[in-house]
Coordinates of C-alpha atoms in Angstrom, one line a residue:
Chain A
M226 CA 39.9 -39.5 -28.0
S227 CA 41.5 -36.8 -30.0
T228 CA 39.3 -34.2 -28.4
T229 CA 40.9 -35.0 -25.0
L230 CA 44.3 -34.9 -26.4
R231 CA 43.8 -31.6 -27.8
Q232 CA 42.5 -30.2 -24.4
A233 CA 45.2 -31.6 -22.7
S234 CA 47.9 -30.2 -24.7
P235 CA 47.5 -26.6 -23.9
T236 CA 47.8 -27.1 -20.2
A237 CA 50.9 -29.1 -20.7
T238 CA 52.7 -26.6 -23.0
S239 CA 51.8 -23.6 -21.1
R240 CA 54.4 -24.7 -18.5
P241 CA 57.6 -23.3 -19.8
A242 CA 60.2 -26.2 -20.0
R243 CA 62.4 -26.3 -16.9
G244 CA 65.5 -28.1 -16.4
R245 CA 63.7 -30.9 -14.2
P246 CA 64.4 -34.5 -14.9
R247 CA 60.7 -35.1 -15.8
T248 CA 61.3 -38.4 -17.7
R249 CA 63.0 -40.1 -14.7
R250 CA 60.4 -39.8 -12.4
S251 CA 57.4 -42.2 -12.8
P252 CA 54.0 -40.6 -13.8
Y253 CA 52.4 -42.9 -11.4
P254 CA 53.9 -41.9 -8.1
G255 CA 53.8 -44.1 -5.1
W256 CA 52.8 -41.3 -2.7
F257 CA 49.3 -41.2 -4.4
Y258 CA 48.5 -44.1 -2.0
L259 CA 49.7 -42.2 1.0
P260 CA 46.7 -40.1 2.2
A261 CA 44.2 -43.1 1.5
A262 CA 46.6 -45.7 3.2
V263 CA 47.1 -43.4 6.4
V264 CA 43.2 -43.1 6.7
Y265 CA 42.6 -46.8 6.0
G266 CA 45.5 -47.9 8.0
V267 CA 44.7 -45.8 11.1
L268 CA 41.1 -46.4 11.2
F269 CA 40.5 -49.8 9.7
L270 CA 43.6 -52.0 9.8
V271 CA 44.8 -51.0 13.2
P272 CA 41.4 -51.4 14.9
T273 CA 40.9 -54.8 13.1
L274 CA 44.4 -56.0 14.2
A275 CA 43.8 -54.6 17.8
S276 CA 40.4 -56.4 18.1
F277 CA 42.4 -59.7 18.0
Y278 CA 44.1 -58.7 21.1
F279 CA 41.3 -56.9 23.0
A280 CA 38.9 -59.7 22.3
L281 CA 41.0 -61.6 24.7
T282 CA 40.8 -59.1 27.6
R283 CA 38.3 -57.5 30.2
W284 CA 38.4 -54.1 28.9
T285 CA 37.5 -50.6 29.8
I286 CA 39.0 -48.6 27.0
F287 CA 41.7 -47.3 29.5
T288 CA 42.8 -50.7 31.2
S289 CA 42.8 -54.1 29.9
E290 CA 43.3 -57.3 31.6
F291 CA 44.2 -60.4 29.8
I292 CA 41.6 -63.3 30.3
G293 CA 42.4 -65.6 27.6
L294 CA 39.5 -67.1 25.7
G295 CA 36.9 -66.2 28.4
N296 CA 34.8 -63.9 26.2
F297 CA 34.4 -66.5 23.6
V298 CA 33.4 -69.1 26.1
Q299 CA 30.8 -66.8 27.3
F300 CA 29.9 -65.9 23.9
F301 CA 28.9 -69.4 23.1
Q302 CA 27.5 -70.3 26.7
E303 CA 25.1 -67.5 27.2
P304 CA 21.9 -68.6 25.2
A305 CA 21.2 -64.8 24.5
L306 CA 24.4 -64.5 22.5
T307 CA 24.5 -67.9 20.9
K308 CA 21.0 -67.1 19.4
G309 CA 22.4 -64.0 17.9
F310 CA 25.2 -65.9 16.2
V311 CA 22.7 -68.6 14.7
N312 CA 20.2 -65.9 13.7
T313 CA 23.1 -64.0 11.7
F314 CA 23.4 -67.0 9.3
V315 CA 19.5 -67.5 9.0
Y316 CA 19.1 -63.9 8.3
A317 CA 22.0 -63.8 5.8
A318 CA 20.7 -66.9 4.0
L319 CA 17.2 -65.9 4.0
T320 CA 17.5 -62.3 2.4
S321 CA 20.4 -63.4 0.1
G322 CA 18.4 -66.4 -1.4
A323 CA 15.2 -64.4 -1.8
K324 CA 17.2 -61.4 -3.1
V325 CA 18.5 -63.7 -6.0
V326 CA 15.1 -65.5 -6.7
L327 CA 13.0 -62.3 -6.6
G328 CA 15.7 -60.4 -8.2
L329 CA 16.0 -62.8 -11.4
A330 CA 12.2 -63.0 -11.8
L331 CA 11.8 -59.1 -11.6
G332 CA 14.8 -58.6 -13.6
M333 CA 13.3 -60.9 -16.5
L334 CA 9.9 -59.3 -16.1
L335 CA 11.3 -55.7 -16.3
T336 CA 13.5 -56.4 -19.4
S337 CA 10.4 -57.7 -21.3
Q338 CA 7.8 -56.0 -23.3
I339 CA 5.4 -55.1 -20.5
M340 CA 3.0 -52.2 -19.7
G341 CA 4.2 -49.7 -17.2
R342 CA 7.9 -50.9 -17.5
G343 CA 9.5 -47.4 -16.4
Y344 CA 7.1 -47.0 -13.6
L345 CA 7.7 -50.5 -12.1
R346 CA 11.5 -49.9 -12.4
A347 CA 11.3 -46.8 -10.5
V348 CA 9.2 -48.0 -7.7
I349 CA 11.1 -51.2 -7.1
F350 CA 14.3 -49.4 -7.0
F351 CA 13.4 -46.4 -4.8
P352 CA 13.3 -48.2 -1.6
V353 CA 17.1 -48.7 -2.0
L354 CA 17.7 -44.9 -1.7
V355 CA 15.5 -44.5 1.5
S356 CA 16.9 -44.4 5.1
T357 CA 16.9 -47.8 6.6
V358 CA 15.7 -46.5 10.0
G359 CA 12.8 -44.7 8.3
V360 CA 11.8 -47.9 6.7
G361 CA 12.2 -49.6 9.9
I362 CA 9.9 -47.5 11.7
T363 CA 7.4 -47.6 9.1
F364 CA 7.0 -51.1 8.9
R365 CA 7.0 -51.5 12.6
V366 CA 3.7 -49.5 12.6
L367 CA 2.5 -51.1 9.6
M368 CA 3.1 -54.7 11.2
N369 CA 1.4 -53.7 14.6
P370 CA -0.4 -56.8 15.7
T371 CA -3.8 -55.1 16.8
K372 CA -3.7 -51.7 14.8
G373 CA -1.2 -52.2 12.1
A374 CA -2.6 -51.8 8.5
I375 CA -1.2 -55.1 7.4
N376 CA -3.3 -57.1 9.8
A377 CA -6.3 -54.9 9.3
A378 CA -6.2 -55.7 5.5
L379 CA -5.7 -59.3 6.2
G380 CA -8.6 -59.1 8.6
V381 CA -11.0 -57.8 5.5
V382 CA -10.4 -61.2 3.9
G383 CA -10.7 -62.8 7.1
I384 CA -7.3 -63.9 8.0
D385 CA -6.1 -63.3 11.5
G386 CA -2.6 -62.0 10.9
P387 CA 0.2 -63.0 13.0
G388 CA 2.0 -60.6 15.6
W389 CA 4.7 -60.1 13.0
L390 CA 7.4 -58.4 15.5
V391 CA 6.1 -59.6 18.8
D392 CA 5.9 -63.3 18.1
P393 CA 9.2 -64.7 19.0
S394 CA 9.0 -67.3 16.5
I395 CA 8.6 -65.0 13.4
A396 CA 10.2 -61.7 14.6
L397 CA 13.3 -62.3 12.7
L398 CA 11.5 -63.4 9.6
S399 CA 9.5 -60.2 9.6
V400 CA 12.6 -58.2 9.7
A401 CA 14.2 -60.3 6.9
A402 CA 11.1 -59.7 4.9
V403 CA 11.3 -55.9 5.3
D404 CA 15.1 -56.3 4.3
I405 CA 14.1 -58.0 1.1
W406 CA 11.5 -55.4 0.2
K407 CA 14.0 -52.7 0.8
G408 CA 17.0 -54.5 -1.3
V409 CA 15.4 -56.4 -3.9
G410 CA 15.4 -53.3 -6.1
L411 CA 19.2 -53.4 -6.3
A412 CA 19.3 -57.2 -7.1
T413 CA 16.7 -56.5 -9.8
L414 CA 18.8 -53.9 -11.3
I415 CA 21.8 -56.0 -11.4
Y416 CA 20.0 -58.8 -13.0
M417 CA 18.4 -56.4 -15.5
A418 CA 22.0 -55.3 -16.7
G419 CA 22.9 -58.9 -16.9
I420 CA 20.0 -60.1 -18.9
V421 CA 20.1 -57.0 -21.4
S422 CA 23.9 -57.6 -22.1
I423 CA 23.1 -61.1 -23.5
P424 CA 23.3 -60.7 -27.3
K425 CA 20.1 -61.1 -29.1
E426 CA 21.4 -63.5 -31.5
Y427 CA 21.7 -66.2 -28.9
Y428 CA 17.9 -66.1 -28.5
E429 CA 17.3 -66.2 -32.3
A430 CA 19.8 -69.2 -32.5
A431 CA 17.9 -71.1 -29.6
R432 CA 14.5 -70.4 -31.3
V433 CA 15.7 -71.7 -34.4
D434 CA 16.9 -74.9 -32.6
G435 CA 13.3 -75.1 -31.3
A436 CA 14.0 -74.1 -27.6
G437 CA 11.0 -73.6 -25.4
S438 CA 10.7 -71.1 -22.8
W439 CA 11.8 -73.3 -20.1
T440 CA 14.9 -74.4 -21.9
L441 CA 15.5 -70.8 -23.0
F442 CA 15.6 -69.8 -19.4
R443 CA 17.6 -73.0 -18.0
N444 CA 20.1 -73.2 -20.6
L445 CA 20.5 -69.3 -21.7
I446 CA 19.3 -66.9 -19.3
L447 CA 20.4 -68.5 -16.1
P448 CA 23.9 -69.4 -17.1
L449 CA 24.7 -66.1 -19.0
S450 CA 23.5 -63.9 -16.1
W451 CA 25.7 -65.8 -13.8
P452 CA 27.9 -62.9 -13.2
A453 CA 25.0 -60.8 -12.0
T454 CA 24.2 -63.7 -9.6
S455 CA 27.5 -64.0 -8.4
T456 CA 27.4 -60.0 -7.7
V457 CA 24.0 -60.2 -6.0
V458 CA 24.9 -63.2 -3.6
T459 CA 28.2 -61.6 -2.6
L460 CA 26.7 -58.2 -1.9
S461 CA 23.5 -59.3 -0.1
L462 CA 25.7 -61.9 1.9
I463 CA 28.0 -59.0 3.0
G464 CA 25.1 -56.9 3.8
G465 CA 23.0 -59.5 5.5
L466 CA 25.9 -60.9 7.8
R467 CA 26.6 -57.4 9.2
S468 CA 22.9 -56.0 9.2
F469 CA 22.3 -53.8 12.1
D470 CA 20.3 -50.7 11.2
L471 CA 17.0 -52.6 10.1
I472 CA 17.1 -55.0 13.1
W473 CA 17.8 -52.2 15.6
S474 CA 15.2 -49.8 14.5
M475 CA 12.3 -52.5 14.2
T476 CA 12.9 -55.1 17.2
R477 CA 16.0 -53.9 18.9
G478 CA 16.7 -57.9 19.1
G479 CA 13.4 -58.6 20.8
P480 CA 11.2 -59.9 21.9
G481 CA 13.6 -61.0 24.3
F482 CA 16.7 -61.7 22.4
T483 CA 14.9 -63.8 19.8
S484 CA 15.8 -61.7 16.7
D485 CA 19.4 -60.4 18.0
V486 CA 22.0 -60.8 15.3
I487 CA 25.9 -60.6 15.9
A488 CA 25.9 -56.9 15.1
S489 CA 23.2 -56.0 17.7
V490 CA 24.9 -58.2 20.3
I491 CA 28.0 -56.1 19.6
Y492 CA 26.0 -53.0 20.2
K493 CA 24.2 -54.3 23.5
Q494 CA 27.6 -55.4 24.9
Y495 CA 29.2 -51.9 24.0
Q496 CA 26.1 -50.1 25.7
A497 CA 26.6 -52.3 28.8
G498 CA 30.3 -51.5 29.2
F499 CA 31.6 -55.1 28.2
Y500 CA 33.9 -53.9 25.7
G501 CA 36.2 -57.0 25.6
L502 CA 33.0 -59.1 25.1
S503 CA 31.9 -56.7 22.3
T504 CA 35.1 -56.9 20.7
A505 CA 35.0 -60.6 20.8
G506 CA 31.6 -60.4 18.9
N507 CA 33.3 -58.4 16.3
V508 CA 36.2 -61.0 16.0
I509 CA 33.6 -63.9 15.6
L510 CA 31.6 -61.7 13.1
F511 CA 35.0 -61.3 11.3
I512 CA 35.7 -65.0 11.3
A513 CA 32.0 -65.9 10.1
V514 CA 32.3 -63.4 7.2
T515 CA 35.7 -64.9 6.2
A516 CA 34.8 -68.2 6.3
I517 CA 31.6 -67.7 4.5
V518 CA 32.4 -65.0 1.9
L519 CA 36.0 -65.9 0.8
P520 CA 35.4 -69.4 -0.3
L521 CA 32.1 -68.3 -1.8
T522 CA 33.6 -65.6 -4.0
R523 CA 36.3 -68.0 -5.1
F524 CA 33.6 -70.5 -6.0
L525 CA 31.5 -68.2 -7.8
A526 CA 34.4 -66.7 -9.9
R527 CA 35.6 -70.3 -10.7
K528 CA 32.1 -71.1 -12.1
E529 CA 32.1 -67.8 -14.1
V530 CA 35.2 -68.9 -15.9
E531 CA 33.8 -72.3 -16.6
L532 CA 30.9 -70.9 -18.3
Chain B
M253 CA 25.7 -46.3 -20.0
S254 CA 22.7 -47.1 -22.2
A255 CA 22.4 -50.7 -21.0
T256 CA 19.1 -50.5 -19.3
T257 CA 17.6 -47.9 -21.8
T258 CA 18.2 -50.1 -24.7
P259 CA 15.3 -51.6 -25.8
V260 CA 15.1 -55.2 -25.6
P261 CA 14.9 -57.1 -28.9
R262 CA 11.5 -58.5 -29.5
T263 CA 12.6 -62.1 -29.7
A264 CA 14.1 -61.6 -26.2
S265 CA 10.6 -60.5 -25.1
A266 CA 8.4 -62.4 -22.6
P267 CA 10.7 -65.3 -21.7
G268 CA 7.7 -66.9 -19.9
S269 CA 5.3 -66.7 -22.7
G270 CA 6.2 -69.7 -24.9
G271 CA 7.8 -70.3 -28.0
R272 CA 7.0 -67.9 -31.0
V273 CA 5.0 -65.0 -29.5
G274 CA 2.0 -64.3 -31.6
G275 CA 0.4 -61.0 -31.8
S276 CA -2.5 -61.6 -29.6
R277 CA -0.4 -63.4 -26.9
A278 CA 2.1 -60.6 -26.9
A279 CA -0.7 -58.4 -26.3
L280 CA -1.9 -60.5 -23.5
Y281 CA 1.4 -60.6 -22.1
R282 CA 2.0 -56.9 -22.5
Y283 CA -1.1 -55.7 -20.8
G284 CA -2.3 -58.6 -18.6
V285 CA 0.9 -59.3 -16.8
G286 CA 1.6 -55.6 -16.9
T287 CA -1.6 -54.9 -15.2
L288 CA -0.9 -57.5 -12.6
A289 CA 2.6 -56.3 -12.0
V290 CA 1.3 -52.6 -11.6
V291 CA -1.4 -53.7 -9.2
A292 CA 1.0 -55.8 -7.1
S293 CA 3.6 -53.0 -7.1
V294 CA 1.0 -50.4 -5.8
V295 CA 0.1 -52.5 -2.8
V296 CA 3.6 -53.7 -2.0
F297 CA 5.6 -50.6 -2.9
V298 CA 3.4 -47.6 -3.1
V299 CA 1.2 -48.2 -0.1
P300 CA 4.0 -47.9 2.5
F301 CA 5.3 -44.6 1.1
A302 CA 1.4 -43.3 1.0
F303 CA 1.2 -44.4 4.6
I304 CA 4.2 -42.0 5.5
L305 CA 2.8 -39.3 3.6
L306 CA -0.7 -39.7 5.1
T307 CA 0.3 -40.1 8.5
A308 CA 2.7 -37.1 8.4
A309 CA -0.6 -35.0 7.4
M310 CA -2.6 -36.2 10.5
D311 CA -3.1 -34.8 13.9
A312 CA -1.7 -36.8 16.9
T313 CA -4.8 -38.5 17.7
Q314 CA -5.6 -40.1 14.3
A315 CA -2.0 -40.8 13.9
S316 CA -1.8 -43.1 16.8
E317 CA -4.6 -45.3 15.4
F318 CA -2.0 -46.6 12.8
S319 CA -4.7 -46.8 10.2
F320 CA -4.2 -46.4 6.4
A321 CA -6.8 -43.3 6.2
W322 CA -7.2 -39.9 4.8
P323 CA -6.3 -37.3 7.4
R324 CA -9.3 -35.8 9.1
N325 CA -7.5 -32.6 9.6
F326 CA -5.0 -32.1 7.0
Q327 CA -2.2 -30.3 9.0
L328 CA 1.1 -31.4 7.0
W329 CA 2.5 -27.9 7.1
E330 CA 1.7 -27.4 10.9
N331 CA 3.4 -30.8 11.5
V332 CA 6.3 -29.7 9.7
V333 CA 6.8 -26.4 11.6
E334 CA 6.4 -28.4 14.7
V335 CA 8.8 -30.9 14.1
V336 CA 11.5 -28.4 12.8
Q337 CA 11.0 -26.3 16.0
T338 CA 11.2 -29.3 18.4
R339 CA 14.0 -29.1 21.0
D340 CA 15.4 -25.9 19.9
Y341 CA 15.6 -26.8 16.1
I342 CA 17.7 -29.8 16.5
L343 CA 16.4 -31.1 13.2
V344 CA 17.9 -28.2 11.4
I345 CA 21.3 -28.5 13.2
A346 CA 21.1 -32.4 12.3
F347 CA 20.4 -31.4 8.5
I348 CA 23.6 -29.2 8.8
N349 CA 25.5 -31.8 10.2
S350 CA 24.4 -34.6 7.7
V351 CA 25.1 -32.4 4.8
V352 CA 28.6 -31.3 6.0
L353 CA 29.4 -35.1 6.7
T354 CA 28.1 -36.1 3.5
L355 CA 29.9 -33.4 1.3
V356 CA 33.4 -33.6 2.9
S357 CA 33.5 -37.4 3.1
V358 CA 32.2 -38.0 -0.5
T359 CA 34.5 -35.4 -1.7
A360 CA 37.5 -37.3 0.0
L361 CA 36.4 -40.4 -1.1
V362 CA 36.5 -39.3 -4.7
V363 CA 39.7 -37.7 -4.6
L364 CA 41.6 -40.3 -2.4
G365 CA 39.9 -43.2 -4.0
S366 CA 40.6 -42.1 -7.7
M367 CA 44.3 -41.4 -6.7
V368 CA 44.8 -44.9 -5.3
A369 CA 42.9 -46.5 -8.1
F370 CA 44.9 -44.8 -10.7
V371 CA 48.4 -45.8 -9.5
L372 CA 47.0 -49.2 -8.7
Q373 CA 45.8 -49.9 -12.3
R374 CA 48.7 -48.2 -14.0
R375 CA 51.8 -49.4 -12.1
V376 CA 52.3 -53.0 -11.5
T377 CA 54.8 -53.9 -8.8
R378 CA 55.2 -56.7 -6.2
W379 CA 53.1 -54.7 -4.0
T380 CA 50.0 -54.7 -6.4
G381 CA 48.6 -58.1 -5.2
A382 CA 48.8 -57.0 -1.6
I383 CA 47.2 -53.6 -2.3
N384 CA 44.5 -55.3 -4.0
F385 CA 44.1 -57.7 -1.2
L386 CA 43.8 -55.0 1.3
V387 CA 41.1 -53.0 -0.9
L388 CA 39.0 -56.1 -1.0
S389 CA 39.4 -56.8 2.6
G390 CA 37.9 -53.3 3.2
L391 CA 34.9 -54.3 1.2
I392 CA 34.1 -57.5 2.8
M393 CA 35.3 -57.3 6.4
P394 CA 33.1 -55.8 9.1
P395 CA 34.9 -53.0 10.9
A396 CA 35.9 -53.7 14.5
I397 CA 33.9 -51.0 16.5
V398 CA 35.2 -50.6 20.1
P399 CA 38.8 -50.7 18.9
T400 CA 38.1 -47.9 16.4
I401 CA 36.6 -46.0 19.3
W402 CA 39.9 -46.6 21.1
V403 CA 41.9 -45.4 18.2
L404 CA 40.0 -42.2 17.7
Q405 CA 40.2 -41.5 21.4
R406 CA 43.8 -41.5 21.3
F407 CA 43.9 -39.0 18.6
G408 CA 41.2 -36.9 20.4
L409 CA 38.7 -37.4 17.6
F410 CA 36.0 -39.5 19.4
A411 CA 32.6 -38.0 19.4
T412 CA 33.9 -35.3 16.9
M413 CA 32.6 -34.7 13.5
P414 CA 36.1 -35.0 11.9
G415 CA 36.5 -38.3 13.5
L416 CA 33.3 -39.5 12.1
I417 CA 34.3 -38.1 8.6
L418 CA 37.6 -40.0 8.7
V419 CA 35.6 -43.1 9.7
E420 CA 33.2 -42.8 6.9
I421 CA 36.2 -42.3 4.5
A422 CA 38.3 -45.4 5.8
F423 CA 35.1 -47.7 5.5
G424 CA 34.1 -46.3 1.9
L425 CA 37.5 -46.2 0.2
S426 CA 37.5 -49.9 -1.0
F427 CA 34.2 -49.5 -2.9
S428 CA 35.2 -46.2 -4.5
I429 CA 38.7 -47.6 -5.4
L430 CA 37.2 -50.6 -7.0
L431 CA 34.6 -48.6 -9.2
F432 CA 37.4 -46.2 -10.2
R433 CA 40.0 -48.9 -11.1
A434 CA 37.5 -50.7 -13.4
F435 CA 37.0 -47.4 -15.3
I436 CA 40.5 -46.4 -15.4
S437 CA 41.4 -49.6 -17.3
T438 CA 39.3 -48.4 -20.0
I439 CA 41.2 -45.2 -20.5
P440 CA 44.2 -45.9 -22.8
R441 CA 47.7 -45.6 -21.5
E442 CA 48.8 -43.7 -24.6
L443 CA 47.1 -40.7 -23.3
D444 CA 49.3 -40.7 -20.3
E445 CA 52.3 -41.1 -22.3
A446 CA 51.2 -38.1 -24.5
A447 CA 50.7 -36.0 -21.4
V448 CA 54.0 -37.0 -20.1
L449 CA 55.7 -36.2 -23.4
D450 CA 54.1 -32.7 -23.3
G451 CA 55.9 -32.1 -19.9
A452 CA 53.1 -33.0 -17.5
G453 CA 54.3 -34.1 -14.0
P454 CA 52.2 -36.7 -12.1
L455 CA 49.9 -34.2 -10.4
R456 CA 49.5 -32.3 -13.6
L457 CA 48.7 -35.7 -15.4
F458 CA 46.3 -36.9 -12.9
F459 CA 44.3 -33.9 -12.2
R460 CA 44.3 -32.2 -15.2
V461 CA 44.1 -35.1 -17.8
V462 CA 43.0 -38.4 -16.0
L463 CA 40.4 -36.9 -13.5
P464 CA 38.3 -34.9 -16.1
L465 CA 37.8 -38.3 -17.9
L466 CA 36.5 -40.1 -14.8
R467 CA 33.2 -38.1 -15.0
P468 CA 30.9 -40.9 -15.8
V469 CA 32.3 -43.2 -12.7
M470 CA 32.4 -40.1 -10.6
V471 CA 28.7 -39.3 -10.7
T472 CA 28.2 -43.1 -9.8
V473 CA 30.7 -43.0 -6.8
V474 CA 29.2 -39.6 -5.6
L475 CA 25.5 -40.8 -5.6
V476 CA 26.3 -44.2 -4.2
Q477 CA 28.3 -43.0 -1.5
S478 CA 26.1 -40.1 -0.8
V479 CA 23.0 -42.6 -0.3
A480 CA 25.3 -44.4 1.9
V481 CA 26.7 -41.9 4.2
F482 CA 23.5 -39.7 4.3
N483 CA 21.5 -42.7 5.2
D484 CA 24.1 -44.2 7.6
F485 CA 22.8 -45.0 11.1
Q486 CA 25.5 -47.3 12.7
N487 CA 28.5 -45.1 12.3
P488 CA 27.1 -41.9 13.8
L489 CA 25.5 -44.0 16.7
Y490 CA 28.9 -45.2 17.7
F491 CA 31.2 -42.6 16.9
L492 CA 29.3 -39.3 17.2
P493 CA 27.0 -39.8 20.1
G494 CA 25.3 -36.8 21.8
D495 CA 22.7 -34.3 20.6
A496 CA 25.2 -31.6 19.3
G497 CA 26.4 -33.6 16.6
A498 CA 23.4 -35.8 15.8
T499 CA 22.8 -36.7 12.0
V500 CA 19.3 -36.8 10.7
Q501 CA 19.3 -40.5 11.1
L502 CA 19.7 -40.3 14.9
T503 CA 17.1 -37.6 15.1
L504 CA 14.7 -40.1 14.0
F505 CA 15.8 -42.6 16.4
N506 CA 15.9 -40.1 19.3
F507 CA 12.3 -38.9 18.3
Q508 CA 11.3 -42.2 18.2
S509 CA 12.4 -42.8 21.9
Q510 CA 11.0 -39.5 23.2
N511 CA 7.8 -38.7 21.5
L512 CA 6.1 -42.3 21.4
S513 CA 2.7 -40.7 21.4
S514 CA 3.1 -38.4 18.4
Y515 CA 3.4 -40.4 15.5
N516 CA 2.4 -37.9 13.2
L517 CA 5.8 -35.9 14.0
L518 CA 7.7 -39.1 13.8
F519 CA 6.4 -39.8 10.2
T520 CA 6.9 -36.0 9.3
D521 CA 10.6 -36.4 10.3
I522 CA 11.0 -39.6 8.1
L523 CA 9.0 -37.5 5.1
L524 CA 11.5 -34.5 5.6
I525 CA 14.8 -36.6 5.6
T526 CA 13.6 -38.8 2.8
I527 CA 13.1 -35.5 0.6
P528 CA 16.9 -35.2 -0.2
M529 CA 17.1 -38.7 -1.6
L530 CA 13.8 -38.3 -3.5
L531 CA 15.4 -35.3 -5.1
L532 CA 18.7 -37.3 -6.0
F533 CA 16.3 -40.0 -7.3
L534 CA 14.4 -37.7 -9.6
F535 CA 17.4 -35.9 -10.9
F536 CA 19.7 -38.7 -11.4
N537 CA 17.3 -41.9 -11.9
R538 CA 18.9 -42.8 -15.1
Q539 CA 22.6 -42.3 -14.1
I540 CA 22.2 -44.2 -10.8
V541 CA 20.6 -47.2 -12.6
A542 CA 23.2 -47.0 -15.6
G543 CA 26.2 -46.4 -13.1
L544 CA 25.4 -49.0 -10.6
T545 CA 24.8 -51.8 -12.8
S546 CA 27.9 -51.0 -14.9
G547 CA 30.1 -50.7 -11.7
A548 CA 28.5 -53.7 -10.0
V549 CA 28.5 -56.1 -13.0
K550 CA 31.6 -55.2 -14.8
G551 CA 33.8 -54.2 -11.7

């Protein structure tokens, strides 16, 4: 710390003391908020507030006609739109659940004494950095029902692979699987940090008390990595509920509308020029995220305090 | 920072391998499970990337077979040249667009985000609670798309690069502020007081004294936000339509719609736009891992 002080002093003394009332001004001025507040206010808060009005209108950007709850009624009456609503929750729950389980398992594996640990950490994390659209296109080719490499490999061992992205009953699950593939590296990383920060004395104490590996996992690793679980769940839910890039690059909501989510419905309605309906989708997504993520973060934080 | 590189204590090792780990059991775990994990990782994680690389080196006929095979005519360089020249060098323009977008918005995210975080962490007023709430909302809430377009249009910024840059800043601010705030709370206040006593005003205090100390977390913010902005697909799709302003992610999408027959070129494009991230990964692997974990778990 002394070095930083010494670095700081020449710049401070180089300015000759003028008769300015320095001490009266706060060193933490409110106007530091200003540039960020303008950008955030104009491009995030204003549109969010405006969405609550425009969701109730028939809207062409230039003119809007108030139609009450018509857009919301339409959203929940058309099966194509309702499907997107349900899929959003299925997708978010599946991807976050899998990221917690796999992330914890891989986190434990990659913090233990294991061969090739550095390589494994790197290779699992790399997909996090790669373009989502690139990953989507790659897996769309790999998952091709007749020519794709996945079904070719399954064919070698005598399994007749399903039509991953063309079968309406599993298209959404296939996209979710790729989402997990791409995102599990981040979950693993967060769990690794959580597990490594558990003091080693705890393990020793547990061993002395004769704890087996299951007891060790259940009563030591799981509770003490709770902050990591909380982070992984929150981050993947936020990402999963608004997921768009991967679904759009793999199926565009198809076949039909069986793998649509709210975010892709918003885009489709926007493309079709139904701006009011599209904005209603945004408001529904907003409410869904608030209703799920806010209580959940409260719950997770409370559990964290109890532990 | 060293969290992930610290060797795990031996007693903590192999949670799944039973009570006291004997020498031979430890070796079995180390090599047996290790081998299994490496084999599984090759199938699950290496093969898809090898597939991209191989397909990018194939001719059009072989690429359309979708097979995981060695290229009959190895023509990676020819494909690169062809993809770069396609449609009057659109990919080059897209790379420039993406780099400008990433550089400008990430710089702004660092400066504006750290300024807010500094005052927010240091000065507690009756507004602090409300500001914290707004910051968290920005992280959690999905942005309203069409109303944002409506606002941008009012300012004549829709479908322009400055407009997209401002959008990326607005959507990314919350995450930057949270990371910076967590780090600033570890910098002692006495340092500010010393600088103020030495006659530093707020600007000098922040830019000359505090900002240089933020370097570790700044690396994290820069890396995380660069990856997010460079790989962003949804925001350019909505807020910067049209070929002139296309970012690299959009070229991928447009190529896909236009040259369905030439998968080798499509995969060459994927390969080319992955290279910046690959370089980032090779140079900053350790910082990314350390920074993300400290930010994500402690922040």
